[in-house]
Amino acid sequence: MTRTWKKGLPHLFLLLYLVVILFPFLFVLFSSVKTDNNAIALNPFGIPHKLVFHNYVEAWVNAKISTYFFNSLYISVLSSVVSILLGSMFAFAVTRMRYGRVAAALFGLVLVGMLIPNNALMLPIYTLVRKLHILDTHWALIIPYVANAIPFTIIILAAFMRSLPSEIEEAAVMDGLRSGGIFARMIIPLTVPAMVTVFIVNFLGNWNEFLLANYFLSNDDLRTLPVGMVQFRDQYQMNYAQMSAGIVFSVVPVIVIYAILQEKIIEGVTAGSVKG
Amino acid sequence: MNKALRSPTIFLLFILPALILFVMFFIYPIFSSIYYSFTSWNGVSAHVKWTGLENYTKALEQKRFWVSVQNNGWFIVFSVFIQVPLIILFSLLIAHVKKLKGLYKTTVFLPSIMSTAVIGILWGFIYEPDIGLLNQILGTFGIKPIYWLSDERYAMLSILITNAWQWTGFYIVMVLAAILSIPGELDEAAAIDGASAFQRAVRITLPLIRPIISVVIMLSIAGAMKAADIVLVMTKGGPAGSTEVMATYMIKYAITNFKYGYGNTIAVLIFIFTVIVTVLYQLLIARRNERIEY
């Protein structure tokens, strides 16, 4: 009796926690197929009596979720790829090329970037973006996103490249490769696992970013998903069934990505922090 | 060998793109912020007027500014004294169950991969006074509807709960990874010596994961200092400025009210406060946590 109790008690707490995590999603999912606010109020917890998919059509068409979705997708992918490209070049130069002190100083400089609270830099970046005449274009997000991801990308990739044995270069030089060739033909292929991790972390960061996306773009057709959703909420404040459908649209893609890649995502986020 | 890896042109070519972006988006903004924090500028006109420390004294005299500082303080207090103990408790529980470990680990992490904006909307709906989930649950216990986001007494708490809901799992996974990397022999040896599960958790696991807990606290403090999007989405700083945080206060002045100089003053103050809190934490607590090898 006490043994089963001992074994069961942790599960009791943990399952309670899972309910707290999952119930809000379930509530929104159910609400999204109910007729109106009244139907939600009368039966807040239960499965709807009549499934109404009209809300989804309305959200997709009225709220232009599709436009926002594809804006978010290409901005996030492009920014993440470019920061990995630039970051890996930098990491290669400071870890594998023979420039001891200069390399160490440059690397130290970039490390400092991790300590800067980047929200506080939003105003000068706003002015900078305006001076570059890219305010209200997608470049106003892509370039800052690439730049913001650079310190983290470099730190993780440099740590990985450092751990590669130096025999790699010896072999490559024997084969007649120069530094450019060593980078492209040897180091890059070997660094792919670390790159995947960095890509996912950067992608999620860009996909979810709200502040810059909210203030740097005013053209509705250019907006990203988080900003578009907030706008949609403000317009349809009173129609919770429709709003729920909008939430489902913006949450499902992330859940699908998560379901497929969860091992990699968790690994990526805990990378480097575990040893404290 | 060395010759192949010593090409100044290639080195520059590889370094420059990232370095230019880094200088443009990290170094230059810091100095620009500091410079404009001493001016009264609207952000557009050609004329920049130097005003010395005027913005700083103005900020420190503003009651609304101090309310925002206090609210950042609430973020820190809530995460350190409520979230961290929960994080430790749940991490220990997950580490010691045999069944369903994977399910717990992946599910608790789920909220932290989602956009704060969307989570703010979702919880706004849960807090809705008439049909929201929370008041419906309270209603079944006979509690009258609470205006979670529009009542000054509850608005900040509501945001803190939402924020905790989003991020607790993220930190659990980090702490859990640290616990699982502790060699099992230590725990087994103690178990053979007759230590109970509770004793083993407190005497063996906890001391060994102190460094990672320190990291978690540092990250929550950093997160607390830059909290902004969740507040903007859920309350926009209202009702009556009661949920304003420093970052939203800064945005309100600089972008909405065209007080660019003053906004930068707040940015510099955020920076200074973050440094102060971090240094204080390092001096008072973290320094005592020597590195642990096993």
PDB file of N, CA and C in Angstrom, chain A residues 90 94-95 102-117 147-159 162 272, chain B residues 18-19 22-23 26-27 30 271:
ATOM      1  N   PHE A  90      32.768  33.296 -39.431  1.00  0.00           N
ATOM      2  CA  PHE A  90      33.473  33.967 -38.336  1.00  0.00           C
ATOM      3  C   PHE A  90      34.086  32.924 -37.390  1.00  0.00           C
ATOM      4  N   VAL A  94      38.127  32.391 -36.460  1.00  0.00           N
ATOM      5  CA  VAL A  94      38.740  32.571 -35.139  1.00  0.00           C
ATOM      6  C   VAL A  94      39.182  31.264 -34.491  1.00  0.00           C
ATOM      7  N   THR A  95      38.616  30.126 -34.906  1.00  0.00           N
ATOM      8  CA  THR A  95      39.019  28.891 -34.232  1.00  0.00           C
ATOM      9  C   THR A  95      40.029  28.072 -35.025  1.00  0.00           C
ATOM     10  N   VAL A 102      44.606  38.095 -32.303  1.00  0.00           N
ATOM     11  CA  VAL A 102      43.526  38.829 -32.975  1.00  0.00           C
ATOM     12  C   VAL A 102      42.235  38.036 -32.861  1.00  0.00           C
ATOM     13  N   ALA A 103      42.360  36.737 -33.113  1.00  0.00           N
ATOM     14  CA  ALA A 103      41.172  35.890 -33.076  1.00  0.00           C
ATOM     15  C   ALA A 103      40.538  35.892 -31.689  1.00  0.00           C
ATOM     16  N   ALA A 104      41.385  35.758 -30.666  1.00  0.00           N
ATOM     17  CA  ALA A 104      40.861  35.722 -29.300  1.00  0.00           C
ATOM     18  C   ALA A 104      40.162  37.030 -28.950  1.00  0.00           C
ATOM     19  N   ALA A 105      40.756  38.148 -29.375  1.00  0.00           N
ATOM     20  CA  ALA A 105      40.152  39.453 -29.077  1.00  0.00           C
ATOM     21  C   ALA A 105      38.804  39.596 -29.764  1.00  0.00           C
ATOM     22  N   LEU A 106      38.728  39.197 -31.035  1.00  0.00           N
ATOM     23  CA  LEU A 106      37.470  39.295 -31.774  1.00  0.00           C
ATOM     24  C   LEU A 106      36.392  38.428 -31.144  1.00  0.00           C
ATOM     25  N   PHE A 107      36.799  37.217 -30.762  1.00  0.00           N
ATOM     26  CA  PHE A 107      35.845  36.295 -30.152  1.00  0.00           C
ATOM     27  C   PHE A 107      35.326  36.862 -28.835  1.00  0.00           C
ATOM     28  N   GLY A 108      36.242  37.436 -28.035  1.00  0.00           N
ATOM     29  CA  GLY A 108      35.844  38.048 -26.765  1.00  0.00           C
ATOM     30  C   GLY A 108      34.842  39.174 -26.973  1.00  0.00           C
ATOM     31  N   LEU A 109      35.092  39.968 -28.017  1.00  0.00           N
ATOM     32  CA  LEU A 109      34.183  41.077 -28.318  1.00  0.00           C
ATOM     33  C   LEU A 109      32.762  40.571 -28.569  1.00  0.00           C
ATOM     34  N   VAL A 110      32.679  39.511 -29.381  1.00  0.00           N
ATOM     35  CA  VAL A 110      31.359  38.966 -29.712  1.00  0.00           C
ATOM     36  C   VAL A 110      30.686  38.368 -28.482  1.00  0.00           C
ATOM     37  N   LEU A 111      31.499  37.761 -27.603  1.00  0.00           N
ATOM     38  CA  LEU A 111      30.944  37.194 -26.365  1.00  0.00           C
ATOM     39  C   LEU A 111      30.198  38.246 -25.549  1.00  0.00           C
ATOM     40  N   VAL A 112      30.759  39.459 -25.532  1.00  0.00           N
ATOM     41  CA  VAL A 112      30.137  40.537 -24.779  1.00  0.00           C
ATOM     42  C   VAL A 112      28.695  40.754 -25.263  1.00  0.00           C
ATOM     43  N   GLY A 113      28.493  40.520 -26.555  1.00  0.00           N
ATOM     44  CA  GLY A 113      27.148  40.704 -27.122  1.00  0.00           C
ATOM     45  C   GLY A 113      26.082  39.884 -26.418  1.00  0.00           C
ATOM     46  N   MET A 114      26.488  38.720 -25.864  1.00  0.00           N
ATOM     47  CA  MET A 114      25.518  37.876 -25.165  1.00  0.00           C
ATOM     48  C   MET A 114      24.989  38.553 -23.904  1.00  0.00           C
ATOM     49  N   LEU A 115      25.780  39.482 -23.364  1.00  0.00           N
ATOM     50  CA  LEU A 115      25.400  40.091 -22.092  1.00  0.00           C
ATOM     51  C   LEU A 115      24.526  41.335 -22.267  1.00  0.00           C
ATOM     52  N   ILE A 116      24.404  41.802 -23.506  1.00  0.00           N
ATOM     53  CA  ILE A 116      23.674  43.050 -23.716  1.00  0.00           C
ATOM     54  C   ILE A 116      22.173  42.769 -23.827  1.00  0.00           C
ATOM     55  N   PRO A 117      21.365  43.399 -22.991  1.00  0.00           N
ATOM     56  CA  PRO A 117      19.922  43.193 -23.102  1.00  0.00           C
ATOM     57  C   PRO A 117      19.409  43.870 -24.374  1.00  0.00           C
ATOM     58  N   ALA A 147      21.585  39.883 -37.205  1.00  0.00           N
ATOM     59  CA  ALA A 147      22.574  40.464 -36.305  1.00  0.00           C
ATOM     60  C   ALA A 147      22.369  39.983 -34.874  1.00  0.00           C
ATOM     61  N   ASN A 148      21.123  39.957 -34.420  1.00  0.00           N
ATOM     62  CA  ASN A 148      20.832  39.546 -33.052  1.00  0.00           C
ATOM     63  C   ASN A 148      21.275  38.124 -32.758  1.00  0.00           C
ATOM     64  N   ALA A 149      21.182  37.260 -33.771  1.00  0.00           N
ATOM     65  CA  ALA A 149      21.497  35.846 -33.551  1.00  0.00           C
ATOM     66  C   ALA A 149      22.988  35.587 -33.606  1.00  0.00           C
ATOM     67  N   ILE A 150      23.767  36.565 -34.074  1.00  0.00           N
ATOM     68  CA  ILE A 150      25.187  36.308 -34.332  1.00  0.00           C
ATOM     69  C   ILE A 150      25.984  35.881 -33.090  1.00  0.00           C
ATOM     70  N   PRO A 151      25.884  36.564 -31.942  1.00  0.00           N
ATOM     71  CA  PRO A 151      26.687  36.101 -30.793  1.00  0.00           C
ATOM     72  C   PRO A 151      26.410  34.644 -30.406  1.00  0.00           C
ATOM     73  N   PHE A 152      25.150  34.288 -30.250  1.00  0.00           N
ATOM     74  CA  PHE A 152      24.808  32.914 -29.860  1.00  0.00           C
ATOM     75  C   PHE A 152      25.319  31.911 -30.900  1.00  0.00           C
ATOM     76  N   THR A 153      25.073  32.219 -32.182  1.00  0.00           N
ATOM     77  CA  THR A 153      25.489  31.324 -33.258  1.00  0.00           C
ATOM     78  C   THR A 153      27.002  31.099 -33.229  1.00  0.00           C
ATOM     79  N   ILE A 154      27.747  32.190 -33.101  1.00  0.00           N
ATOM     80  CA  ILE A 154      29.199  32.071 -33.107  1.00  0.00           C
ATOM     81  C   ILE A 154      29.700  31.268 -31.914  1.00  0.00           C
ATOM     82  N   ILE A 155      29.129  31.510 -30.746  1.00  0.00           N
ATOM     83  CA  ILE A 155      29.608  30.823 -29.548  1.00  0.00           C
ATOM     84  C   ILE A 155      29.418  29.312 -29.660  1.00  0.00           C
ATOM     85  N   ILE A 156      28.220  28.909 -30.096  1.00  0.00           N
ATOM     86  CA  ILE A 156      27.961  27.470 -30.195  1.00  0.00           C
ATOM     87  C   ILE A 156      28.808  26.832 -31.312  1.00  0.00           C
ATOM     88  N   LEU A 157      28.837  27.478 -32.478  1.00  0.00           N
ATOM     89  CA  LEU A 157      29.584  26.885 -33.592  1.00  0.00           C
ATOM     90  C   LEU A 157      31.083  26.875 -33.312  1.00  0.00           C
ATOM     91  N   ALA A 158      31.597  27.934 -32.670  1.00  0.00           N
ATOM     92  CA  ALA A 158      33.023  27.973 -32.370  1.00  0.00           C
ATOM     93  C   ALA A 158      33.385  26.856 -31.398  1.00  0.00           C
ATOM     94  N   ALA A 159      32.537  26.645 -30.395  1.00  0.00           N
ATOM     95  CA  ALA A 159      32.816  25.583 -29.430  1.00  0.00           C
ATOM     96  C   ALA A 159      32.873  24.236 -30.143  1.00  0.00           C
ATOM     97  N   ARG A 162      36.069  24.001 -32.401  1.00  0.00           N
ATOM     98  CA  ARG A 162      37.272  23.804 -31.599  1.00  0.00           C
ATOM     99  C   ARG A 162      37.470  22.341 -31.253  1.00  0.00           C
ATOM    100  N   GLY A 272      25.152  23.891 -23.763  1.00  0.00           N
ATOM    101  CA  GLY A 272      26.040  24.910 -23.215  1.00  0.00           C
ATOM    102  C   GLY A 272      25.641  25.427 -21.853  1.00  0.00           C
TER     103      GLY A 272
ATOM    104  N   ALA B  18      30.058  39.320 -40.354  1.00  0.00           N
ATOM    105  CA  ALA B  18      29.486  39.188 -39.014  1.00  0.00           C
ATOM    106  C   ALA B  18      29.910  40.364 -38.137  1.00  0.00           C
ATOM    107  N   LEU B  19      31.165  40.762 -38.283  1.00  0.00           N
ATOM    108  CA  LEU B  19      31.684  41.836 -37.434  1.00  0.00           C
ATOM    109  C   LEU B  19      30.977  43.161 -37.724  1.00  0.00           C
ATOM    110  N   PHE B  22      27.634  43.046 -36.232  1.00  0.00           N
ATOM    111  CA  PHE B  22      27.744  43.114 -34.782  1.00  0.00           C
ATOM    112  C   PHE B  22      27.984  44.545 -34.318  1.00  0.00           C
ATOM    113  N   VAL B  23      28.887  45.229 -34.987  1.00  0.00           N
ATOM    114  CA  VAL B  23      29.171  46.616 -34.608  1.00  0.00           C
ATOM    115  C   VAL B  23      27.942  47.494 -34.853  1.00  0.00           C
ATOM    116  N   PHE B  26      25.051  46.141 -32.220  1.00  0.00           N
ATOM    117  CA  PHE B  26      25.330  46.028 -30.788  1.00  0.00           C
ATOM    118  C   PHE B  26      26.153  47.213 -30.277  1.00  0.00           C
ATOM    119  N   ILE B  27      27.318  47.432 -30.909  1.00  0.00           N
ATOM    120  CA  ILE B  27      28.230  48.453 -30.383  1.00  0.00           C
ATOM    121  C   ILE B  27      27.692  49.862 -30.649  1.00  0.00           C
ATOM    122  N   ILE B  30      24.689  51.007 -28.497  1.00  0.00           N
ATOM    123  CA  ILE B  30      24.976  51.334 -27.099  1.00  0.00           C
ATOM    124  C   ILE B  30      25.432  52.789 -26.994  1.00  0.00           C
ATOM    125  N   PHE B 271      19.679  49.257 -18.727  1.00  0.00           N
ATOM    126  CA  PHE B 271      20.994  48.654 -18.806  1.00  0.00           C
ATOM    127  C   PHE B 271      21.706  48.736 -17.445  1.00  0.00           C
TER     128      PHE B 271
END
